[in-house]
Coordinates of C-alpha atoms and ligand atoms in Angstrom, one line a residue:
Chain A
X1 CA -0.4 44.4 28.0
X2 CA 3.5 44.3 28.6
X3 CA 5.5 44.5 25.6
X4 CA 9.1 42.5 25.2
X5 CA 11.5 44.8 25.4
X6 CA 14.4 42.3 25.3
X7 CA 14.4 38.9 23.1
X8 CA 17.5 37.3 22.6
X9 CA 16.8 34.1 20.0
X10 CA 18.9 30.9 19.7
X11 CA 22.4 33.5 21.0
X12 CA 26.0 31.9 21.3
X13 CA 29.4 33.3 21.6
X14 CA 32.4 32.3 21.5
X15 CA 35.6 33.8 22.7
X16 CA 38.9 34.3 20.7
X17 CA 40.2 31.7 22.4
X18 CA 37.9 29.0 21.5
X19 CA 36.0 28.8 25.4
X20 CA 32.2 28.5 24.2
X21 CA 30.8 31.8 26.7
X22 CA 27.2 31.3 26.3
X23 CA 25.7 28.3 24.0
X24 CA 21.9 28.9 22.5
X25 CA 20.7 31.3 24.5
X26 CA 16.5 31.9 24.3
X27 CA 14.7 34.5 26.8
X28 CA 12.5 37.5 26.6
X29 CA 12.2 40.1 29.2
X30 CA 9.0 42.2 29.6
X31 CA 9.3 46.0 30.2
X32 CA 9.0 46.9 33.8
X33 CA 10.0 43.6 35.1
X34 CA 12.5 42.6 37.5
X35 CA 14.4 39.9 36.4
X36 CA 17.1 38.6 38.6
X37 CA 20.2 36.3 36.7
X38 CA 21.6 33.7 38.8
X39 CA 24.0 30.7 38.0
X40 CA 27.6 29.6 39.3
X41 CA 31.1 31.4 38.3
X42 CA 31.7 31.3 34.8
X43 CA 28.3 30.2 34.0
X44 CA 27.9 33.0 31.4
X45 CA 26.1 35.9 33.3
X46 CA 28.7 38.3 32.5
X47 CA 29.0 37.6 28.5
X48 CA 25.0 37.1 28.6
X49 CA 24.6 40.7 30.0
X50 CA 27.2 41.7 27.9
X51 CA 25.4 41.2 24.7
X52 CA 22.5 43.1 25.2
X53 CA 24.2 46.7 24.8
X54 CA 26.6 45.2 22.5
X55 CA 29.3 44.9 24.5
X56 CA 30.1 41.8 22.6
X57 CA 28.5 40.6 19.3
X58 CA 26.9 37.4 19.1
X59 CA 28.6 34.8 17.0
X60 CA 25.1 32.9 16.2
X61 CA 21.2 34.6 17.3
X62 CA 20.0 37.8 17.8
X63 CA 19.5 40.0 20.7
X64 CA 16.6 43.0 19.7
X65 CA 15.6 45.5 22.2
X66 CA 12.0 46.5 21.6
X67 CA 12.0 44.8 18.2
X68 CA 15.2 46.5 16.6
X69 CA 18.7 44.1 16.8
X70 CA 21.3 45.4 18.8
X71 CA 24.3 45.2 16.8
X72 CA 22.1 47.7 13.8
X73 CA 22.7 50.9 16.0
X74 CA 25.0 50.3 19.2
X75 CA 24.7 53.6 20.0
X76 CA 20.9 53.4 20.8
X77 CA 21.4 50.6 22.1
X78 CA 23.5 51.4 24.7
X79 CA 21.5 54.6 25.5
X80 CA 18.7 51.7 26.1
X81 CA 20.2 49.4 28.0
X82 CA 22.5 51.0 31.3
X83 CA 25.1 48.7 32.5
X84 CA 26.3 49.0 36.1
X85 CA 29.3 46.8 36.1
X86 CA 30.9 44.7 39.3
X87 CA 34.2 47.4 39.8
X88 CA 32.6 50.6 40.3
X89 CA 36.8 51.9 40.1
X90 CA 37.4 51.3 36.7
X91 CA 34.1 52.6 35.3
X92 CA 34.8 55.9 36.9
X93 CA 35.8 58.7 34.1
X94 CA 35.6 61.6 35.4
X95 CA 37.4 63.9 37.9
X96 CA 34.4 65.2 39.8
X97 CA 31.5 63.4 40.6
X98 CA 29.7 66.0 38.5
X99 CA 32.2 65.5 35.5
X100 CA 31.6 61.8 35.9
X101 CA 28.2 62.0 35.3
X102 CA 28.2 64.5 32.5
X103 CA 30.3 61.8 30.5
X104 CA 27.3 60.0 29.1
X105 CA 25.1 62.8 27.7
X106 CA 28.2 64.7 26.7
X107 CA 28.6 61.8 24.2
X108 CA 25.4 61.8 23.3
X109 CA 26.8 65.6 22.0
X110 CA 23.5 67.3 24.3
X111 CA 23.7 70.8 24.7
X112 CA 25.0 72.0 28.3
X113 CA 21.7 73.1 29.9
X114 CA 20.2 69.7 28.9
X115 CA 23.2 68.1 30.3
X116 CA 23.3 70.0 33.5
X117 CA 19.8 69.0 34.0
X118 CA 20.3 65.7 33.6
X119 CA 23.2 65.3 36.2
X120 CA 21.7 66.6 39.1
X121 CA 18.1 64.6 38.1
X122 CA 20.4 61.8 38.4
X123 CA 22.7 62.7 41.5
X124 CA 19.3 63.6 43.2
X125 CA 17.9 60.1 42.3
X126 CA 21.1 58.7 43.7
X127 CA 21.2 61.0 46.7
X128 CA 24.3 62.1 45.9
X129 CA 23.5 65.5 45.3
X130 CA 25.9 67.6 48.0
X131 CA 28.8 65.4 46.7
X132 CA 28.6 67.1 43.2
X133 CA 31.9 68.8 43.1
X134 CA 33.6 65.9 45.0
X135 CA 36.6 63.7 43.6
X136 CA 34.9 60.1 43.0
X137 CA 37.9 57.9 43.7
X138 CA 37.9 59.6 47.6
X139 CA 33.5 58.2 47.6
X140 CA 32.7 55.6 49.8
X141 CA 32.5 51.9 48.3
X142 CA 28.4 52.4 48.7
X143 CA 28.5 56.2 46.8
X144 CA 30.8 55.2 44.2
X145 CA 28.2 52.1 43.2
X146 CA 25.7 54.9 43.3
X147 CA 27.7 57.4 41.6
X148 CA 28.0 54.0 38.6
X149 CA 23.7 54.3 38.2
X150 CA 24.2 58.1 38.3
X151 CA 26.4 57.7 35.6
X152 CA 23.9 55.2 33.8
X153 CA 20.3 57.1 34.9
X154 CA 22.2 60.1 33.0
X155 CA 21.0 58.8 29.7
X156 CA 17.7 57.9 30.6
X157 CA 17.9 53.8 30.3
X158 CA 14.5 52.2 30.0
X159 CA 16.7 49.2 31.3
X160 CA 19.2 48.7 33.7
X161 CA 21.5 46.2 34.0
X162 CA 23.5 45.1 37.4
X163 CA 26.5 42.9 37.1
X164 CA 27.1 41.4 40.9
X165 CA 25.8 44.5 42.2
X166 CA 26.5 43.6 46.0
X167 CA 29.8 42.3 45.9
X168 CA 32.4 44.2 48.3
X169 CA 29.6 46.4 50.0
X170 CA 28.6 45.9 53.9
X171 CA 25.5 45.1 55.0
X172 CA 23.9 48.8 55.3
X173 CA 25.8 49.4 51.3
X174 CA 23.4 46.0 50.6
X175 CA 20.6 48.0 51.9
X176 CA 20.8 50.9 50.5
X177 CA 21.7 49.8 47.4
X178 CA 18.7 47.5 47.6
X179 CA 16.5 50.4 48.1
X180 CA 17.9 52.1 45.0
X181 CA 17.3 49.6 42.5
X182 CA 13.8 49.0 44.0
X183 CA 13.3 52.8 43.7
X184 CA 14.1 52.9 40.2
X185 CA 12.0 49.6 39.0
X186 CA 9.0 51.7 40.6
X187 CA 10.1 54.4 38.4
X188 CA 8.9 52.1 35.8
X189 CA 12.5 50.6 34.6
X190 CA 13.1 47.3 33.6
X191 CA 16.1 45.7 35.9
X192 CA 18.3 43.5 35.6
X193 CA 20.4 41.9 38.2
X194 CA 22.7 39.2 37.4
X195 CA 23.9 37.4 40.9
X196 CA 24.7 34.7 42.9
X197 CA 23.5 36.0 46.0
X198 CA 19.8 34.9 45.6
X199 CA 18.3 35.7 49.0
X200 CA 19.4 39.6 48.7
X201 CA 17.0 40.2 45.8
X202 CA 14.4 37.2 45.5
X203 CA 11.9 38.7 47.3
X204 CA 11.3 41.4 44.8
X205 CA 12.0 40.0 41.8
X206 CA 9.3 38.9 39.0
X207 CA 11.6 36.6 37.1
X208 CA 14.1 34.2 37.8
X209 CA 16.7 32.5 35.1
X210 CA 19.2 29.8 36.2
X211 CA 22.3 29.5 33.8
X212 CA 24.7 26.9 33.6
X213 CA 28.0 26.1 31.6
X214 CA 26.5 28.6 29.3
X215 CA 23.0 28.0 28.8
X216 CA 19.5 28.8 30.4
X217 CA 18.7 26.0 32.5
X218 CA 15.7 27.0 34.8
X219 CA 13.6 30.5 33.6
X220 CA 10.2 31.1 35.3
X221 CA 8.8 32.6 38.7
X222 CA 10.8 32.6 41.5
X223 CA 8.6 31.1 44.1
X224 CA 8.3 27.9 41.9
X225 CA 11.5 27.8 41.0
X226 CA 13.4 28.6 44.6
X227 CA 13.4 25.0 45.6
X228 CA 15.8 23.3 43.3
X229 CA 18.6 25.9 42.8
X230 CA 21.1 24.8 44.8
X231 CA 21.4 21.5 41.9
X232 CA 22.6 24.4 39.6
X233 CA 25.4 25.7 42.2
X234 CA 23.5 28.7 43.7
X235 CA 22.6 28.5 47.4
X236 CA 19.2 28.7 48.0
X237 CA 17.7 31.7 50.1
X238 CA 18.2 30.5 53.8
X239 CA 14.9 31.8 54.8
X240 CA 13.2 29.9 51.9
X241 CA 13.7 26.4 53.7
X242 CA 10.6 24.6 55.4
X243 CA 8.9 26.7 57.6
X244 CA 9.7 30.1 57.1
X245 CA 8.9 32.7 54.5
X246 CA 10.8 34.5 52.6
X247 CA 11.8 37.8 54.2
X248 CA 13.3 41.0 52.4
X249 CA 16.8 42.0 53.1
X250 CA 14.7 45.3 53.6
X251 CA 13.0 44.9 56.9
Chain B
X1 CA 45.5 56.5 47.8
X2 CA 44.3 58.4 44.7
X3 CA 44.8 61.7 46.8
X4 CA 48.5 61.2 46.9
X5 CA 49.2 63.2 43.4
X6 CA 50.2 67.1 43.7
X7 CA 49.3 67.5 40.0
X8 CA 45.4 67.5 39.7
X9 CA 42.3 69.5 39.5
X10 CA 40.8 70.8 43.0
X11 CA 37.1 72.3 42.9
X12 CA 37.2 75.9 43.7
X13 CA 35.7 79.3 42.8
X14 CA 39.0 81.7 42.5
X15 CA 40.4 83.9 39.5
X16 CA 42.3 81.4 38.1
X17 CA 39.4 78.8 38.1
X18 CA 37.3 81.5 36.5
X19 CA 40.0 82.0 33.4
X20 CA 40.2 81.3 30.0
X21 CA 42.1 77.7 29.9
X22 CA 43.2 79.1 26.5
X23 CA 44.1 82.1 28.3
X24 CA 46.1 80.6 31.4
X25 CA 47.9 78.4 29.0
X26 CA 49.0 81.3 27.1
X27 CA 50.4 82.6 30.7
X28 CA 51.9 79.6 31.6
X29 CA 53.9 79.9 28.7
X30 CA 55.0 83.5 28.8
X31 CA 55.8 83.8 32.3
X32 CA 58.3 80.7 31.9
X33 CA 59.6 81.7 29.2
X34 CA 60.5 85.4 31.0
X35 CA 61.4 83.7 34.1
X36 CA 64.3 81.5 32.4
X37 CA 65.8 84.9 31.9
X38 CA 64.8 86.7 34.9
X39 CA 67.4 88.4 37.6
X40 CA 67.2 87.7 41.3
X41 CA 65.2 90.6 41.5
X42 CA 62.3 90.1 38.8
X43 CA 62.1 86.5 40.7
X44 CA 61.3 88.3 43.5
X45 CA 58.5 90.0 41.8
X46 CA 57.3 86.8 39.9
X47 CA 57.2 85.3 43.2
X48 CA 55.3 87.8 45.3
X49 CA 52.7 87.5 42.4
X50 CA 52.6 83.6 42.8
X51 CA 52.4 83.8 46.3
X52 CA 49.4 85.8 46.1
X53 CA 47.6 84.0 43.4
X54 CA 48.5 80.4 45.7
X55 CA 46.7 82.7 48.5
X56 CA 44.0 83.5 46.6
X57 CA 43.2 79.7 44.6
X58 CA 43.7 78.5 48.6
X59 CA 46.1 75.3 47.6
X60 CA 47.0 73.1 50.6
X61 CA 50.9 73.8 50.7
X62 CA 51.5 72.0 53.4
X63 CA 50.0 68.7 51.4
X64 CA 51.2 69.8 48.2
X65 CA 54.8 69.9 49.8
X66 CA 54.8 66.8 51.2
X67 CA 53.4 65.1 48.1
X68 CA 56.5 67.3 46.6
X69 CA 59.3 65.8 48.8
X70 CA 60.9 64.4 46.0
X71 CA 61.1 66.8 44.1
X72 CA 62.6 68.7 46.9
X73 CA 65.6 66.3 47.3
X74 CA 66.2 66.3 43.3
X75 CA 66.1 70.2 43.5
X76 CA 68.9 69.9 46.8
X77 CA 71.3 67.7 44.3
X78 CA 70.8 70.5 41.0
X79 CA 72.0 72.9 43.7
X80 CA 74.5 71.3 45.5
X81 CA 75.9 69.9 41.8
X82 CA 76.0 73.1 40.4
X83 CA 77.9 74.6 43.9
X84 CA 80.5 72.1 43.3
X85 CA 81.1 72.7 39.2
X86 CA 80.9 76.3 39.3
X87 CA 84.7 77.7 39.3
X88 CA 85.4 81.3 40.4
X89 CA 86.2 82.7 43.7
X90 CA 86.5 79.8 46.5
X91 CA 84.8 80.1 49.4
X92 CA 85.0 76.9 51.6
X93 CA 87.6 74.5 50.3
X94 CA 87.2 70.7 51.0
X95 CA 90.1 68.1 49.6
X96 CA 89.8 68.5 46.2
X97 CA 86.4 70.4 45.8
X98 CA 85.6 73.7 45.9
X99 CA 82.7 75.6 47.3
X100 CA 82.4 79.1 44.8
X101 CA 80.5 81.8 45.4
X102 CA 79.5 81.8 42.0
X103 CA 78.5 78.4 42.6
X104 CA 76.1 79.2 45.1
X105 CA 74.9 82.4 43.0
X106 CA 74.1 80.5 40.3
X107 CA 72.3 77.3 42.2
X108 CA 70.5 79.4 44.0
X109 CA 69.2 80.6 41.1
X110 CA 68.8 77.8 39.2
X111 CA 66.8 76.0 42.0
X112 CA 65.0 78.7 41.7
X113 CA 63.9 78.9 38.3
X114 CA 62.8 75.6 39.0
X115 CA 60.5 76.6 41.5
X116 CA 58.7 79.3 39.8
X117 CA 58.0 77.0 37.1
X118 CA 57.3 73.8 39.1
X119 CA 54.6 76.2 40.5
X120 CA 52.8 77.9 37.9
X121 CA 52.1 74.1 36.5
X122 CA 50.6 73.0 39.4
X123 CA 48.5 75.9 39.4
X124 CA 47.6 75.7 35.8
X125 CA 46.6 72.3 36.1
X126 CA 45.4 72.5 40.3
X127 CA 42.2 74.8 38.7
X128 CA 41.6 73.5 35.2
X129 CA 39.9 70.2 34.5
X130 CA 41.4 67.8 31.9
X131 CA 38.0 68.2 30.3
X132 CA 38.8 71.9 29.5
X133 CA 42.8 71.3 29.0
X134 CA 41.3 68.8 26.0
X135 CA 39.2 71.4 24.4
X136 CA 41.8 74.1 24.4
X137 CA 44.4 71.3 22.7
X138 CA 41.4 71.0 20.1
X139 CA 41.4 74.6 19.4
X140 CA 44.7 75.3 19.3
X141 CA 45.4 72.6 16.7
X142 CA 42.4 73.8 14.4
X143 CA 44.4 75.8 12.7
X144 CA 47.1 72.2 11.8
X145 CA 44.5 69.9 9.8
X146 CA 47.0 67.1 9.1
X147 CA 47.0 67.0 13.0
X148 CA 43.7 65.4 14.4
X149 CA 42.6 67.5 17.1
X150 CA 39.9 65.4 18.6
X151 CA 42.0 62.3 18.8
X152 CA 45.4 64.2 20.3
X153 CA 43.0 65.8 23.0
X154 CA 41.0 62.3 23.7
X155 CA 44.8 60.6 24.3
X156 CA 45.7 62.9 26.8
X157 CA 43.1 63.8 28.6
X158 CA 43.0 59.6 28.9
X159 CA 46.8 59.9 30.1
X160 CA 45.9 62.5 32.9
X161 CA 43.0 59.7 33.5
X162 CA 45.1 57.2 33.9
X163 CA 48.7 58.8 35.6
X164 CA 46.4 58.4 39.6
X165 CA 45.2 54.9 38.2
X166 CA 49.0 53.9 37.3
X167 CA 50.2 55.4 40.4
X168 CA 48.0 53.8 43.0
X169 CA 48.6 50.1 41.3
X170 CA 52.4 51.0 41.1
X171 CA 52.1 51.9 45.1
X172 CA 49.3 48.6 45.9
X173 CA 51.8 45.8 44.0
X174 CA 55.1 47.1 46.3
X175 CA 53.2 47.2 49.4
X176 CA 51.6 43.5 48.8
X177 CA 55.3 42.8 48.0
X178 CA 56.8 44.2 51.0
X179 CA 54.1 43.2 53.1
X180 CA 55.9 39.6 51.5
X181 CA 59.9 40.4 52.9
X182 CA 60.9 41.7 48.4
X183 CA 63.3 43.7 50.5
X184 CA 65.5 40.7 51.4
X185 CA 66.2 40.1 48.0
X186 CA 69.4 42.3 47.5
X187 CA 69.4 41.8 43.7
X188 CA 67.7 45.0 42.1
X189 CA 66.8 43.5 38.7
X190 CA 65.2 40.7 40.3
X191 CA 63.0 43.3 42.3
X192 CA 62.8 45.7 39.8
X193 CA 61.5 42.3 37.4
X194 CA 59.1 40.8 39.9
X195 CA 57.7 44.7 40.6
X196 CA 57.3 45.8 36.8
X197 CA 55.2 42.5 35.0
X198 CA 53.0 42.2 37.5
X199 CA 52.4 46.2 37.6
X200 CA 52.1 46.5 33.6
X201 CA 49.8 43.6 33.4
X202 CA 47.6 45.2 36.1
X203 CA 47.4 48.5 34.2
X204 CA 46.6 46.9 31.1
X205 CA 43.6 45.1 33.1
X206 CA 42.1 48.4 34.1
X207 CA 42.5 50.1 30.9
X208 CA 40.8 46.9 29.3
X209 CA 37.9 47.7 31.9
X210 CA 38.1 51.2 31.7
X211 CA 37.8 51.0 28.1
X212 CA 34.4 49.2 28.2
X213 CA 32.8 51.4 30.8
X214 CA 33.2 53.9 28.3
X215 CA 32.3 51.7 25.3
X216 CA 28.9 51.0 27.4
X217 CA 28.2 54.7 27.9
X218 CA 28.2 55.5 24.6
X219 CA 32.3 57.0 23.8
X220 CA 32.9 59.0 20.8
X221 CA 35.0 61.6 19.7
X222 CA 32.7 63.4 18.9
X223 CA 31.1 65.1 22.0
X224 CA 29.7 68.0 23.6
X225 CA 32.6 69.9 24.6
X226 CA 33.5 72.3 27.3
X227 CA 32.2 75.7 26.3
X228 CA 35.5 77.6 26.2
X229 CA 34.4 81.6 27.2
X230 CA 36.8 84.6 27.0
X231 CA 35.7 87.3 29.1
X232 CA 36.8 90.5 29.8
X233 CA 38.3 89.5 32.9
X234 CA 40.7 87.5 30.6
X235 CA 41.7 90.2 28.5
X236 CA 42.5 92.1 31.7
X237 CA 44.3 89.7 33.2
X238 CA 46.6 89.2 29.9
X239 CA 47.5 92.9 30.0
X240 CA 48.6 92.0 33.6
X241 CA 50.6 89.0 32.8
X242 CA 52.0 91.3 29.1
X243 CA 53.0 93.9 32.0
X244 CA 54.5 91.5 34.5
X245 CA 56.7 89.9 31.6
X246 CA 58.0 93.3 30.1
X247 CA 59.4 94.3 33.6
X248 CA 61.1 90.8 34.0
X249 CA 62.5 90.9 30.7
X250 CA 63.7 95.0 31.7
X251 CA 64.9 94.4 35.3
Ligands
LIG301 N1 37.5 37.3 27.5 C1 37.4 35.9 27.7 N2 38.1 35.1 27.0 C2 38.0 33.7 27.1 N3 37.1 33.2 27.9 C3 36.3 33.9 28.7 C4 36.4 35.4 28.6 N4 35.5 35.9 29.4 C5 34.8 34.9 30.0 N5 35.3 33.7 29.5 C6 34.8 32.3 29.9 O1 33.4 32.3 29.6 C7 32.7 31.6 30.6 C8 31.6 32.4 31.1 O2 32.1 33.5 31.8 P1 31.3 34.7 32.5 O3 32.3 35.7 33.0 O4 30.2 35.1 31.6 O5 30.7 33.9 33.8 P2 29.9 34.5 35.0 O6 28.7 33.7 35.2 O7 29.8 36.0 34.8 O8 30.9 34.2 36.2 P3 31.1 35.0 37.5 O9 30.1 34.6 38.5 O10 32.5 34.5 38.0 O11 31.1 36.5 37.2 C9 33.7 31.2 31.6 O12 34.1 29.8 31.4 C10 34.9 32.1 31.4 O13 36.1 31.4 31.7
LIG302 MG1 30.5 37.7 35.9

């Protein structure tokens, strides 16, 4: 019934600099899921994530999103595969909110009405509609990580990937954020959310994968796998202990 | 503190937002050029006009002045420079200097000058976005093939980019140095060392980052454009601006 629309086979890569990033890398991620990445600092979320819209190229494996290899046509790929990266600041181009947006399909040389349609799909989705015509570096923390999926949804990503999506946003920015990506997973996207911070989106994820020094170490469901994180340097979900359930951040 | 930059786009719906950026470029041009010859009383004129086109494109002066200050104090030393190196008839004589009154005649003037075309940039650039100030570069270097239009235009619309970037880091590394007593250290290369490495390096960081956002959406140079529209407004308003510079040039 679901189809892969990620496989990544046997991938490595190693930096310039001779640090091994990620070492042998196997998993395959079903369309619609929502798969959350967790593992330690420098446990090789980041260059993981990186590779599958080519970002960086693997030294050894493949990564192919619904059957095709990504490094055969970056350009599709990345219109695939949105990346919302950790500093919404430096991903911001443009000098309007609106501008911002645009950048995406404007590469994708769309014609204007096409384009226009687009960025106010996507400011709607983000609810960032009124702030069209606003200058992004003046947005909230919380509106410019929105304005960052605006800028992704924009080129219609069948999946989106979240690099530390939470970090330096308060507990209602958690929230709301929260609600977004659950909004667009319903939408029928497959996300991605690569994170330390397991209690904010266990709950509602469908897969878990536990990287260490590199490589995949745990990759299954998350209620079986919940337990035994905290041997791979993640803290397990306070509300996950004996006696209690698991609650969403949401209610 | 992005906001803290005179020179930059501001949303807005007046004349000059609606014109031709090939068109206002074209009157940038023209009106300098016939102001650098202009007698006190064509300045007069020129700045009646810019006073009413500031009215109409509703700038902030009182912001715009502030962010101007220095500016301000570098105009007060052109005049107060050219007061004291002007000879002719002596007005006010201190020691050895001399205030003229063709010193003051011609500062005045000068400082002037300056003003007017101090002015007419930051509205040029105050109602055009770098998007549009790129696709005018491209078309006016069609007609020069050995010069590549596409990749001049992508640089600087990448320099406006980054001059509020480069600006705020410059502004955040003296402050988290002051905040640590720099200004006890009397020895200004030391400071001016200690202020610049840590600044560069910083810039290069968020260009590195800014560079992959744009990677990961997709960046080429070849992409839908800015339609760039000539109406009949423009035409209109360049028989205005023709007009204005004959009777500066006359006066
Ligand atoms: N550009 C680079 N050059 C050299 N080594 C790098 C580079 N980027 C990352 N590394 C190294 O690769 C390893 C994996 O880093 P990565 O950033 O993928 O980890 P991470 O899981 O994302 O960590 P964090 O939770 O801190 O974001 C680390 O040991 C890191 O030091
Ligand atoms: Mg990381």
């Amino acid at each position: 019934m679901h189809m892969n629309i990620i496989e990544i086979e046997n991938l490595s890569h190693r930096f310039p600099d001779g640090t091994l990033g990620i070492d042998g890398i196997n998993l395959t991620i079903q369309e619609g899921t929502f798969v959350v990445i967790s593992g330690q600092n420098g446990s090789g979320k980041t260059t993981l994530l990186r590779h599958l819209n080519g970002l960086l190229l693997p030294d050894r494996g493949t990564v192919r999103l619904s059957g095709v290899s990504v490094s055969k046509d970056l350009v599709k790929a990345r219109q695939i595969v949105g990346m919302v990266f950790q500093d919404s600041d430096s991903q911001i181009i443009g000098e309007t909110v609106y501008d911002d947006v645009a950048f995406g399909p404007e590469n994708l040389c769309l014609d204007r009405s096409e384009i226009k349609r687009r960025v106010y799909d996507a400011l709607k989705a983000v609810g960032l509609t009124g702030l069209a015509e606003q200058r992004p570096h003046l947005l909230s923390g919380g509106e410019k990580r929105r304005l960052a999926i605006a800028g992704v949804l924009s080129m219609k990503p069948r999946v989106i990937v979240f690099d530390e999506p939470f970090s330096n946003l308060d507990y209602p920015g958690i929230r709301q954020l929260l609600e977004q990506v659950l909004s667009l997973h319903k939408a029928g996207r497959t996300i991605v959310v690569a994170t330390h911070e397991l209690e904010k989106v266990i709950t509602h994820a469908d897969h878990l994968v536990i990287m260490k020094d590199g490589t995949v170490v745990r990759d299954g469901l998350p209620d079986e796998m919940v337990k035994g994180v905290e041997a791979f340097g993640v803290r397990e979900p306070y509300n996950s202990r004996p006696g209690m359930e698991i609650r969403s951040w949401l209610n | 503190m992005a906001e803290l930059t005179a020179f930059r786009f501001r949303t807005g719906a007046s004349l000059l937002h609606k014109l031709d950026v090939r068109f206002k470029l074209g009157f940038l041009v023209l009106i300098s050029l016939a102001g650098l010859k202009a007698a006190p009383l064509a300045l007069c004129v020129i700045t009646f006009v810019l006073i009413a086109v500031i009215i109409d494109t509703r700038l902030p002066i009182k912001v715009i002045l502030k962010e101007l200050r220095y500016f301000l104090i570098l105009l007060l030393f052109v005049f107060i420079a050219r007061i004291l190196t002007t000879p002719g008839s002596t007005l006010i004589q201190i020691m050895a200097v001399s205030v003229t009154r063709e010193g003051i005649y011609d500062g005045s003037l000068v400082c002037w000058r300056l003003v007017i075309i101090i002015t007419l940039g930051l509205l040029f650039v105050s109602t055009t976005r770098t998007s549009e100030i790129k696709a005018a570069v491209e078309w006016l270097l069609i007609p020069f093939p050995f010069f590549q239009g596409k990749r001049v235009a992508t640089m600087m619309s990448l320099v406006m980019r980054f001059m509020p970037l480069i600006l705020d880091q410059a502004k955040e590394t003296a402050d988290a140095q002051r905040a640590r007593c720099v200004e006890n250290r009397k020895n200004p290369l030391y400071r001016l060392r200690k202020f610049a490495i840590p600044v560069i390096r910083r810039i290069f960081e968020s260009a590195d980052k800014l560079a992959v956002a744009m990677e990961a959406r997709c960046y080429s140079e070849n992409r839908t454009d800015p339609w760039l529209s000539s109406g009949l407004k423009d035409w209109v308003a360049l028989f205005v601006v023709i007009c204005l510079c004959a009777m500066i040039i006359l006066i």
